[in-house]
Amino acid sequence: MQTIDLGTMNPAARARLIYSQARSEVTDRLWQAAIGGADRGTDRADSWQAAGTPGSLDSMLTSLVARNRAPGSASLSGPESLLPAGYSPVTPTVVAPSPGPVANMAAQSNGAVDAVGGLGVNAGYAPALERAAERSGVPAPSLAAIIDAEAAKRSDGSWNLFSRNPRSSAAGLGQFLSRTWIGMAEREGNWLNDVARDKGWLDSRGNVRSQARGPLLALRYDAEASINTIADYARSNIDHIRNSGIRTPDNPAALAKLAYLGHHLGPGDAVRFLDGGLSDRRAATLLKAQIGAGRAADRIDQAGSAADAHRAWLNNYIASHIRPDRFSDNGATAYA
């Protein structure tokens, strides 16, 4: 992975990078104020970071310095890499997929994890997608569909590895909130947990050390880390939803949509969404975060309630965007 020293960037590029981080810290705080700052658990909650704390603007300026550029290495991220100083990709211990619906997804797709295709300008991500699929059991086309729905796109349609939601701390290809990402690093059996242990970022109780938050959160902008964590989160969310008693079809297309629902809402809200629905207050908060207050208000007026408006929007979004058949070399028949 190619990285760059802040000192080597031209003034305009350096100013954009610093401004982007400063703005993200302000918007994180505003986001928390908007939702009341309540801790909603590890599903989708997050806390803003004050200047000078690990992961903040001050931390970025001291830690995001790349000195170890690998000869001939290629970058999917362009010249604005946000990886920490001295970062090199880690290949952790392979974790076998847990038994259950996700482990069976390959068997339901004609006996093998599907090869990914149809990526076009994003073809450079194919090896990482297929490695994550082979390790986790979540088909690569499903992972590609989640990324395509979450990540921002450049003008040529390529996924922006540096995607950032201005209304929250969501970042990277998988748009992981800071707290969700840290939770994945602390959960045993995950690729990111193995990386954190290898790096010495966890304390004796398995919690992320405060000084490690900055470099850990920066890994959201690393393609390999982001894709593997998307796979682990998908696997965990499907198992959580199914274990809660929610019964859904077992075909890969349905499970891909279920994986995205858990990714988008977090497992707790996903279960509530499927089992009786979200409260109007929670639905209104989520809809505003996704489409803005003005458009959300219009949809709520038309639907008659925030819960109905949010459900209609999310169902339509998932139906139109979570299409793993678009990224499968096996074609749509495997996902019918």
mmCIF file of C-alpha atoms in Angstrom:
data_model
loop_
_atom_site.group_PDB
_atom_site.id
_atom_site.type_symbol
_atom_site.label_atom_id
_atom_site.label_comp_id
_atom_site.label_asym_id
_atom_site.label_seq_id
_atom_site.Cartn_x
_atom_site.Cartn_y
_atom_site.Cartn_z
ATOM 1 C CA MET A 1 0.000 0.000 0.000
ATOM 2 C CA GLN A 2 1.476 3.300 -1.068
ATOM 3 C CA THR A 3 1.502 6.110 1.484
ATOM 4 C CA ILE A 4 2.623 9.706 1.498
ATOM 5 C CA ASP A 5 4.186 12.083 3.989
ATOM 6 C CA LEU A 6 2.100 15.148 4.766
ATOM 7 C CA GLY A 7 5.250 17.149 4.229
ATOM 8 C CA THR A 8 5.515 16.022 0.609
ATOM 9 C CA MET A 9 2.000 17.098 -0.305
ATOM 10 C CA ASN A 10 1.498 20.412 -2.018
ATOM 11 C CA PRO A 11 -0.087 23.115 0.182
ATOM 12 C CA ALA A 12 -3.524 22.777 -1.405
ATOM 13 C CA ALA A 13 -3.669 18.995 -0.939
ATOM 14 C CA ARG A 14 -2.364 19.257 2.613
ATOM 15 C CA ALA A 15 -4.943 21.921 3.436
ATOM 16 C CA ARG A 16 -7.755 19.742 2.033
ATOM 17 C CA LEU A 17 -6.653 16.803 4.167
ATOM 18 C CA ILE A 18 -6.383 18.834 7.367
ATOM 19 C CA TYR A 19 -9.682 20.619 6.695
ATOM 20 C CA SER A 20 -11.449 17.314 6.038
ATOM 21 C CA GLN A 21 -10.322 15.872 9.359
ATOM 22 C CA ALA A 22 -11.169 19.041 11.284
ATOM 23 C CA ARG A 23 -14.635 19.123 9.720
ATOM 24 C CA SER A 24 -15.203 15.455 10.532
ATOM 25 C CA GLU A 25 -14.484 16.077 14.216
ATOM 26 C CA VAL A 26 -16.966 18.942 14.310
ATOM 27 C CA THR A 27 -19.649 16.969 12.461
ATOM 28 C CA ASP A 28 -19.128 13.980 14.776
ATOM 29 C CA ARG A 29 -19.927 16.219 17.743
ATOM 30 C CA LEU A 30 -22.930 17.764 16.005
ATOM 31 C CA TRP A 31 -24.180 14.289 15.071
ATOM 32 C CA GLN A 32 -24.019 13.181 18.689
ATOM 33 C CA ALA A 33 -25.897 16.325 19.737
ATOM 34 C CA ALA A 34 -28.562 15.604 17.110
ATOM 35 C CA ILE A 35 -29.240 12.096 18.397
ATOM 36 C CA GLY A 36 -28.967 13.053 22.038
ATOM 37 C CA GLY A 37 -25.529 11.580 22.687
ATOM 38 C CA ALA A 38 -27.032 8.424 24.141
ATOM 39 C CA ASP A 39 -24.944 5.264 24.119
ATOM 40 C CA ARG A 40 -26.927 2.831 22.010
ATOM 41 C CA GLY A 41 -24.441 0.029 22.403
ATOM 42 C CA THR A 42 -21.937 -1.185 19.853
ATOM 43 C CA ASP A 43 -24.409 -1.336 16.969
ATOM 44 C CA ARG A 44 -24.190 2.118 15.446
ATOM 45 C CA ALA A 45 -23.311 4.500 18.278
ATOM 46 C CA ASP A 46 -20.202 6.630 18.287
ATOM 47 C CA SER A 47 -18.574 9.359 20.319
ATOM 48 C CA TRP A 48 -16.847 12.463 19.023
ATOM 49 C CA GLN A 49 -13.154 12.927 19.649
ATOM 50 C CA ALA A 50 -11.778 16.090 21.175
ATOM 51 C CA ALA A 51 -8.672 17.701 19.716
ATOM 52 C CA GLY A 52 -5.540 16.070 21.064
ATOM 53 C CA THR A 53 -7.086 12.664 21.732
ATOM 54 C CA PRO A 54 -5.960 9.612 19.756
ATOM 55 C CA GLY A 55 -7.534 9.693 16.302
ATOM 56 C CA SER A 56 -8.087 13.448 16.401
ATOM 57 C CA LEU A 57 -6.661 16.135 14.132
ATOM 58 C CA ASP A 58 -3.629 16.543 16.370
ATOM 59 C CA SER A 59 -3.069 12.790 16.348
ATOM 60 C CA MET A 60 -3.369 12.703 12.553
ATOM 61 C CA LEU A 61 -0.724 15.369 12.102
ATOM 62 C CA THR A 62 1.750 13.410 14.198
ATOM 63 C CA SER A 63 0.921 9.870 13.124
ATOM 64 C CA LEU A 64 0.010 9.979 9.419
ATOM 65 C CA VAL A 65 3.554 10.017 8.098
ATOM 66 C CA ALA A 66 4.540 7.241 5.738
ATOM 67 C CA ARG A 67 8.222 6.408 5.586
ATOM 68 C CA ASN A 68 8.153 2.839 4.320
ATOM 69 C CA ARG A 69 7.028 2.917 0.709
ATOM 70 C CA ALA A 70 7.348 -0.553 -0.820
ATOM 71 C CA PRO A 71 9.199 -0.559 -4.145
ATOM 72 C CA GLY A 72 6.780 -0.947 -7.023
ATOM 73 C CA SER A 73 3.726 -1.074 -4.744
ATOM 74 C CA ALA A 74 0.417 -0.047 -6.243
ATOM 75 C CA SER A 75 -2.285 1.907 -4.487
ATOM 76 C CA LEU A 76 -6.031 1.663 -4.781
ATOM 77 C CA SER A 77 -6.395 4.849 -2.795
ATOM 78 C CA GLY A 78 -4.447 7.405 -4.778
ATOM 79 C CA PRO A 79 -1.976 9.888 -3.302
ATOM 80 C CA GLU A 80 -4.016 10.843 -0.241
ATOM 81 C CA SER A 81 -3.364 7.710 1.819
ATOM 82 C CA LEU A 82 -4.358 8.084 5.470
ATOM 83 C CA LEU A 83 -2.516 5.024 6.786
ATOM 84 C CA PRO A 84 -0.365 5.447 9.901
ATOM 85 C CA ALA A 85 3.394 5.768 9.812
ATOM 86 C CA GLY A 86 5.197 2.514 9.152
ATOM 87 C CA TYR A 87 2.002 0.647 8.355
ATOM 88 C CA SER A 88 2.345 -2.595 6.453
ATOM 89 C CA PRO A 89 -0.522 -4.998 5.716
ATOM 90 C CA VAL A 90 -0.850 -7.839 8.204
ATOM 91 C CA THR A 91 -1.978 -11.324 7.312
ATOM 92 C CA PRO A 92 -3.536 -12.624 10.524
ATOM 93 C CA THR A 93 -4.534 -16.139 11.420
ATOM 94 C CA VAL A 94 -7.262 -17.430 9.116
ATOM 95 C CA VAL A 95 -10.586 -17.654 10.927
ATOM 96 C CA ALA A 96 -12.958 -20.364 9.749
ATOM 97 C CA PRO A 97 -16.538 -19.224 9.172
ATOM 98 C CA SER A 98 -18.970 -20.081 11.932
ATOM 99 C CA PRO A 99 -21.607 -22.734 11.263
ATOM 100 C CA GLY A 100 -25.010 -21.517 10.181
ATOM 101 C CA PRO A 101 -26.502 -19.682 7.224
ATOM 102 C CA VAL A 102 -23.394 -17.757 6.252
ATOM 103 C CA ALA A 103 -21.190 -20.840 6.225
ATOM 104 C CA ASN A 104 -23.720 -22.423 3.884
ATOM 105 C CA MET A 105 -23.848 -19.538 1.413
ATOM 106 C CA ALA A 106 -21.183 -21.138 -0.767
ATOM 107 C CA ALA A 107 -23.086 -24.415 -0.905
ATOM 108 C CA GLN A 108 -26.219 -22.560 -1.935
ATOM 109 C CA SER A 109 -24.259 -20.937 -4.799
ATOM 110 C CA ASN A 110 -23.653 -24.129 -6.778
ATOM 111 C CA GLY A 111 -21.123 -25.532 -4.341
ATOM 112 C CA ALA A 112 -18.452 -22.839 -4.424
ATOM 113 C CA VAL A 113 -17.904 -19.266 -3.363
ATOM 114 C CA ASP A 114 -18.658 -17.245 -6.482
ATOM 115 C CA ALA A 115 -15.885 -15.475 -8.327
ATOM 116 C CA VAL A 116 -16.435 -11.759 -8.439
ATOM 117 C CA GLY A 117 -16.936 -10.009 -11.771
ATOM 118 C CA GLY A 118 -18.496 -6.931 -13.327
ATOM 119 C CA LEU A 119 -16.307 -4.598 -11.285
ATOM 120 C CA GLY A 120 -15.164 -2.460 -14.194
ATOM 121 C CA VAL A 121 -12.993 0.356 -12.872
ATOM 122 C CA ASN A 122 -13.013 -1.353 -9.458
ATOM 123 C CA ALA A 123 -11.400 -4.537 -10.769
ATOM 124 C CA GLY A 124 -8.311 -3.863 -8.682
ATOM 125 C CA TYR A 125 -10.312 -4.813 -5.595
ATOM 126 C CA ALA A 126 -11.128 -8.307 -6.913
ATOM 127 C CA PRO A 127 -8.225 -10.151 -5.220
ATOM 128 C CA ALA A 128 -9.028 -8.657 -1.819
ATOM 129 C CA LEU A 129 -12.733 -9.448 -2.237
ATOM 130 C CA GLU A 130 -12.019 -13.062 -3.156
ATOM 131 C CA ARG A 131 -9.558 -13.551 -0.289
ATOM 132 C CA ALA A 132 -12.116 -12.209 2.188
ATOM 133 C CA ALA A 133 -14.835 -14.403 0.662
ATOM 134 C CA GLU A 134 -12.723 -17.553 0.855
ATOM 135 C CA ARG A 135 -11.866 -16.881 4.496
ATOM 136 C CA SER A 136 -15.314 -15.838 5.708
ATOM 137 C CA GLY A 137 -17.714 -17.809 3.513
ATOM 138 C CA VAL A 138 -19.513 -14.625 2.448
ATOM 139 C CA PRO A 139 -19.516 -14.593 -1.381
ATOM 140 C CA ALA A 140 -17.356 -11.947 -3.010
ATOM 141 C CA PRO A 141 -20.287 -10.612 -5.124
ATOM 142 C CA SER A 142 -22.214 -9.945 -1.897
ATOM 143 C CA LEU A 143 -19.255 -8.058 -0.439
ATOM 144 C CA ALA A 144 -18.942 -6.040 -3.647
ATOM 145 C CA ALA A 145 -22.647 -5.183 -3.525
ATOM 146 C CA ILE A 146 -22.327 -3.915 0.059
ATOM 147 C CA ILE A 147 -19.355 -1.734 -0.867
ATOM 148 C CA ASP A 148 -21.123 -0.420 -3.956
ATOM 149 C CA ALA A 149 -24.060 0.619 -1.779
ATOM 150 C CA GLU A 150 -21.952 2.164 1.006
ATOM 151 C CA ALA A 151 -18.904 3.823 -0.522
ATOM 152 C CA ALA A 152 -18.929 7.143 -2.302
ATOM 153 C CA LYS A 153 -17.924 7.033 -5.962
ATOM 154 C CA ARG A 154 -15.629 9.188 -7.998
ATOM 155 C CA SER A 155 -16.718 10.638 -11.322
ATOM 156 C CA ASP A 156 -15.501 7.542 -13.184
ATOM 157 C CA GLY A 157 -17.565 5.230 -10.942
ATOM 158 C CA SER A 158 -14.615 3.974 -8.902
ATOM 159 C CA TRP A 159 -15.142 3.417 -5.195
ATOM 160 C CA ASN A 160 -13.618 6.162 -3.107
ATOM 161 C CA LEU A 161 -11.483 4.476 -0.468
ATOM 162 C CA PHE A 162 -11.607 7.746 1.481
ATOM 163 C CA SER A 163 -15.392 7.980 1.623
ATOM 164 C CA ARG A 164 -16.577 9.933 4.656
ATOM 165 C CA ASN A 165 -20.126 10.720 5.774
ATOM 166 C CA PRO A 166 -20.246 14.401 6.803
ATOM 167 C CA ARG A 167 -23.115 13.665 9.206
ATOM 168 C CA SER A 168 -21.324 10.940 11.204
ATOM 169 C CA SER A 169 -17.937 9.281 11.710
ATOM 170 C CA ALA A 170 -18.691 6.673 9.013
ATOM 171 C CA ALA A 171 -15.584 6.184 6.874
ATOM 172 C CA GLY A 172 -13.955 3.960 4.271
ATOM 173 C CA LEU A 173 -15.346 1.452 1.790
ATOM 174 C CA GLY A 174 -17.634 -0.035 4.435
ATOM 175 C CA GLN A 175 -18.612 3.291 6.051
ATOM 176 C CA PHE A 176 -17.832 1.951 9.511
ATOM 177 C CA LEU A 177 -18.502 4.231 12.449
ATOM 178 C CA SER A 178 -15.539 4.595 14.790
ATOM 179 C CA ARG A 179 -17.183 2.679 17.602
ATOM 180 C CA THR A 180 -18.312 -0.175 15.358
ATOM 181 C CA TRP A 181 -14.804 -0.507 13.938
ATOM 182 C CA ILE A 182 -13.259 -0.558 17.398
ATOM 183 C CA GLY A 183 -15.832 -3.141 18.471
ATOM 184 C CA MET A 184 -14.822 -5.376 15.570
ATOM 185 C CA ALA A 185 -11.171 -5.066 16.596
ATOM 186 C CA GLU A 186 -12.066 -6.147 20.130
ATOM 187 C CA ARG A 187 -14.190 -9.135 19.088
ATOM 188 C CA GLU A 188 -12.305 -12.409 18.951
ATOM 189 C CA GLY A 189 -12.515 -14.422 15.753
ATOM 190 C CA ASN A 190 -12.333 -11.377 13.463
ATOM 191 C CA TRP A 191 -9.612 -10.497 10.957
ATOM 192 C CA LEU A 192 -9.324 -7.045 12.516
ATOM 193 C CA ASN A 193 -8.952 -8.539 15.995
ATOM 194 C CA ASP A 194 -6.008 -10.610 14.778
ATOM 195 C CA VAL A 195 -4.407 -7.511 13.265
ATOM 196 C CA ALA A 196 -4.905 -5.553 16.493
ATOM 197 C CA ARG A 197 -3.320 -8.337 18.530
ATOM 198 C CA ASP A 198 -0.391 -8.653 16.127
ATOM 199 C CA LYS A 199 0.165 -4.896 16.342
ATOM 200 C CA GLY A 200 -0.032 -4.830 20.161
ATOM 201 C CA TRP A 201 -3.049 -2.528 20.043
ATOM 202 C CA LEU A 202 -5.077 -4.510 22.622
ATOM 203 C CA ASP A 203 -4.560 -4.536 26.355
ATOM 204 C CA SER A 204 -4.648 -7.608 28.594
ATOM 205 C CA ARG A 205 -8.460 -7.522 28.664
ATOM 206 C CA GLY A 206 -8.725 -7.389 24.886
ATOM 207 C CA ASN A 207 -9.725 -3.722 24.731
ATOM 208 C CA VAL A 208 -8.167 -1.270 22.288
ATOM 209 C CA ARG A 209 -5.475 0.801 23.964
ATOM 210 C CA SER A 210 -6.211 4.525 23.923
ATOM 211 C CA GLN A 211 -2.986 5.311 22.089
ATOM 212 C CA ALA A 212 -3.880 2.767 19.387
ATOM 213 C CA ARG A 213 -7.221 4.315 18.433
ATOM 214 C CA GLY A 214 -5.684 6.606 15.821
ATOM 215 C CA PRO A 215 -3.810 3.982 13.781
ATOM 216 C CA LEU A 216 -6.651 1.481 14.207
ATOM 217 C CA LEU A 217 -9.299 3.883 12.911
ATOM 218 C CA ALA A 218 -7.017 4.853 10.026
ATOM 219 C CA LEU A 219 -7.235 1.253 8.806
ATOM 220 C CA ARG A 220 -10.787 1.992 7.658
ATOM 221 C CA TYR A 221 -9.044 3.605 4.686
ATOM 222 C CA ASP A 222 -7.109 0.413 3.900
ATOM 223 C CA ALA A 223 -8.828 -1.733 1.274
ATOM 224 C CA GLU A 224 -7.736 -5.109 2.676
ATOM 225 C CA ALA A 225 -8.747 -4.190 6.231
ATOM 226 C CA SER A 226 -12.054 -2.656 5.180
ATOM 227 C CA ILE A 227 -13.090 -5.557 2.933
ATOM 228 C CA ASN A 228 -12.195 -8.227 5.492
ATOM 229 C CA THR A 229 -14.083 -6.367 8.204
ATOM 230 C CA ILE A 230 -17.118 -5.976 5.931
ATOM 231 C CA ALA A 231 -17.037 -9.766 5.496
ATOM 232 C CA ASP A 232 -16.754 -10.451 9.221
ATOM 233 C CA TYR A 233 -19.469 -7.936 10.058
ATOM 234 C CA ALA A 234 -21.772 -9.472 7.438
ATOM 235 C CA ARG A 235 -21.205 -12.948 8.811
ATOM 236 C CA SER A 236 -21.782 -11.787 12.400
ATOM 237 C CA ASN A 237 -24.900 -9.762 11.552
ATOM 238 C CA ILE A 238 -26.581 -12.562 9.607
ATOM 239 C CA ASP A 239 -25.940 -14.998 12.426
ATOM 240 C CA HIS A 240 -27.215 -12.489 15.002
ATOM 241 C CA ILE A 241 -30.407 -11.775 13.070
ATOM 242 C CA ARG A 242 -31.119 -15.437 12.392
ATOM 243 C CA ASN A 243 -30.342 -16.453 15.978
ATOM 244 C CA SER A 244 -32.840 -13.853 17.208
ATOM 245 C CA GLY A 245 -35.607 -15.913 15.620
ATOM 246 C CA ILE A 246 -36.059 -13.904 12.408
ATOM 247 C CA ARG A 247 -36.706 -16.361 9.586
ATOM 248 C CA THR A 248 -35.704 -15.350 6.076
ATOM 249 C CA PRO A 249 -34.977 -17.181 2.821
ATOM 250 C CA ASP A 250 -31.643 -18.974 2.609
ATOM 251 C CA ASN A 251 -30.710 -18.073 -0.961
ATOM 252 C CA PRO A 252 -27.573 -15.920 -1.411
ATOM 253 C CA ALA A 253 -29.473 -12.897 -2.728
ATOM 254 C CA ALA A 254 -31.708 -12.774 0.357
ATOM 255 C CA LEU A 255 -28.760 -13.296 2.686
ATOM 256 C CA ALA A 256 -26.837 -10.520 0.938
ATOM 257 C CA LYS A 257 -29.743 -8.168 1.609
ATOM 258 C CA LEU A 258 -29.905 -9.361 5.216
ATOM 259 C CA ALA A 259 -26.163 -8.760 5.577
ATOM 260 C CA TYR A 260 -26.580 -5.230 4.271
ATOM 261 C CA LEU A 261 -29.524 -4.530 6.561
ATOM 262 C CA GLY A 262 -27.338 -5.479 9.524
ATOM 263 C CA HIS A 263 -24.445 -3.452 8.140
ATOM 264 C CA HIS A 264 -26.596 -0.390 7.546
ATOM 265 C CA LEU A 265 -28.614 -0.416 10.764
ATOM 266 C CA GLY A 266 -26.439 -2.450 13.101
ATOM 267 C CA PRO A 267 -27.658 -5.851 14.320
ATOM 268 C CA GLY A 268 -29.866 -4.509 17.108
ATOM 269 C CA ASP A 269 -31.818 -2.075 14.949
ATOM 270 C CA ALA A 270 -31.920 -4.646 12.138
ATOM 271 C CA VAL A 271 -33.739 -7.117 14.384
ATOM 272 C CA ARG A 272 -36.141 -4.398 15.538
ATOM 273 C CA PHE A 273 -36.706 -3.320 11.918
ATOM 274 C CA LEU A 274 -37.642 -6.890 10.944
ATOM 275 C CA ASP A 275 -39.594 -7.683 14.096
ATOM 276 C CA GLY A 276 -42.254 -5.022 14.537
ATOM 277 C CA GLY A 277 -40.374 -2.025 13.203
ATOM 278 C CA LEU A 278 -38.368 0.861 14.613
ATOM 279 C CA SER A 279 -39.919 3.564 16.743
ATOM 280 C CA ASP A 280 -40.927 6.763 14.979
ATOM 281 C CA ARG A 281 -38.251 8.696 16.842
ATOM 282 C CA ARG A 282 -35.452 6.304 15.909
ATOM 283 C CA ALA A 283 -36.681 6.009 12.321
ATOM 284 C CA ALA A 284 -36.807 9.800 11.942
ATOM 285 C CA THR A 285 -33.239 10.132 13.241
ATOM 286 C CA LEU A 286 -31.935 7.505 10.826
ATOM 287 C CA LEU A 287 -33.833 8.860 7.825
ATOM 288 C CA LYS A 288 -32.550 12.393 8.430
ATOM 289 C CA ALA A 289 -29.002 11.072 8.683
ATOM 290 C CA GLN A 290 -29.356 9.330 5.334
ATOM 291 C CA ILE A 291 -31.188 11.837 3.144
ATOM 292 C CA GLY A 292 -31.174 15.100 5.069
ATOM 293 C CA ALA A 293 -33.772 16.776 7.247
ATOM 294 C CA GLY A 294 -35.742 18.463 4.445
ATOM 295 C CA ARG A 295 -36.198 15.372 2.276
ATOM 296 C CA ALA A 296 -36.912 13.269 5.361
ATOM 297 C CA ALA A 297 -39.662 15.648 6.478
ATOM 298 C CA ASP A 298 -41.288 15.452 3.026
ATOM 299 C CA ARG A 299 -41.217 11.652 3.043
ATOM 300 C CA ILE A 300 -42.604 11.481 6.577
ATOM 301 C CA ASP A 301 -45.489 13.785 5.618
ATOM 302 C CA GLN A 302 -46.282 11.632 2.596
ATOM 303 C CA ALA A 303 -46.053 8.319 4.482
ATOM 304 C CA GLY A 304 -47.891 9.465 7.591
ATOM 305 C CA SER A 305 -45.193 8.305 10.033
ATOM 306 C CA ALA A 306 -41.425 8.312 10.306
ATOM 307 C CA ALA A 307 -41.321 4.529 10.732
ATOM 308 C CA ASP A 308 -43.247 3.961 7.496
ATOM 309 C CA ALA A 309 -41.211 6.554 5.608
ATOM 310 C CA HIS A 310 -37.914 5.077 6.730
ATOM 311 C CA ARG A 311 -39.054 1.525 5.984
ATOM 312 C CA ALA A 312 -40.149 2.452 2.471
ATOM 313 C CA TRP A 313 -36.909 4.300 1.759
ATOM 314 C CA LEU A 314 -34.651 1.547 3.118
ATOM 315 C CA ASN A 315 -36.537 -1.306 1.456
ATOM 316 C CA ASN A 316 -36.348 0.496 -1.886
ATOM 317 C CA TYR A 317 -32.669 1.297 -1.410
ATOM 318 C CA ILE A 318 -31.779 -2.305 -0.578
ATOM 319 C CA ALA A 319 -33.841 -3.689 -3.454
ATOM 320 C CA SER A 320 -32.179 -1.406 -5.984
ATOM 321 C CA HIS A 321 -28.615 -1.396 -4.641
ATOM 322 C CA ILE A 322 -27.938 -4.813 -3.098
ATOM 323 C CA ARG A 323 -27.667 -6.787 -6.321
ATOM 324 C CA PRO A 324 -24.844 -9.340 -5.984
ATOM 325 C CA ASP A 325 -25.761 -10.741 -9.404
ATOM 326 C CA ARG A 326 -24.247 -7.595 -10.904
ATOM 327 C CA PHE A 327 -20.873 -8.625 -9.496
ATOM 328 C CA SER A 328 -20.973 -12.375 -10.103
ATOM 329 C CA ASP A 329 -19.121 -14.238 -12.827
ATOM 330 C CA ASN A 330 -21.764 -16.947 -12.407
ATOM 331 C CA GLY A 331 -24.510 -14.569 -13.486
ATOM 332 C CA ALA A 332 -27.913 -13.831 -12.025
ATOM 333 C CA THR A 333 -29.067 -17.453 -11.981
ATOM 334 C CA ALA A 334 -26.969 -18.217 -8.920
ATOM 335 C CA TYR A 335 -28.782 -15.453 -7.047
ATOM 336 C CA ALA A 336 -32.344 -16.040 -8.168
#
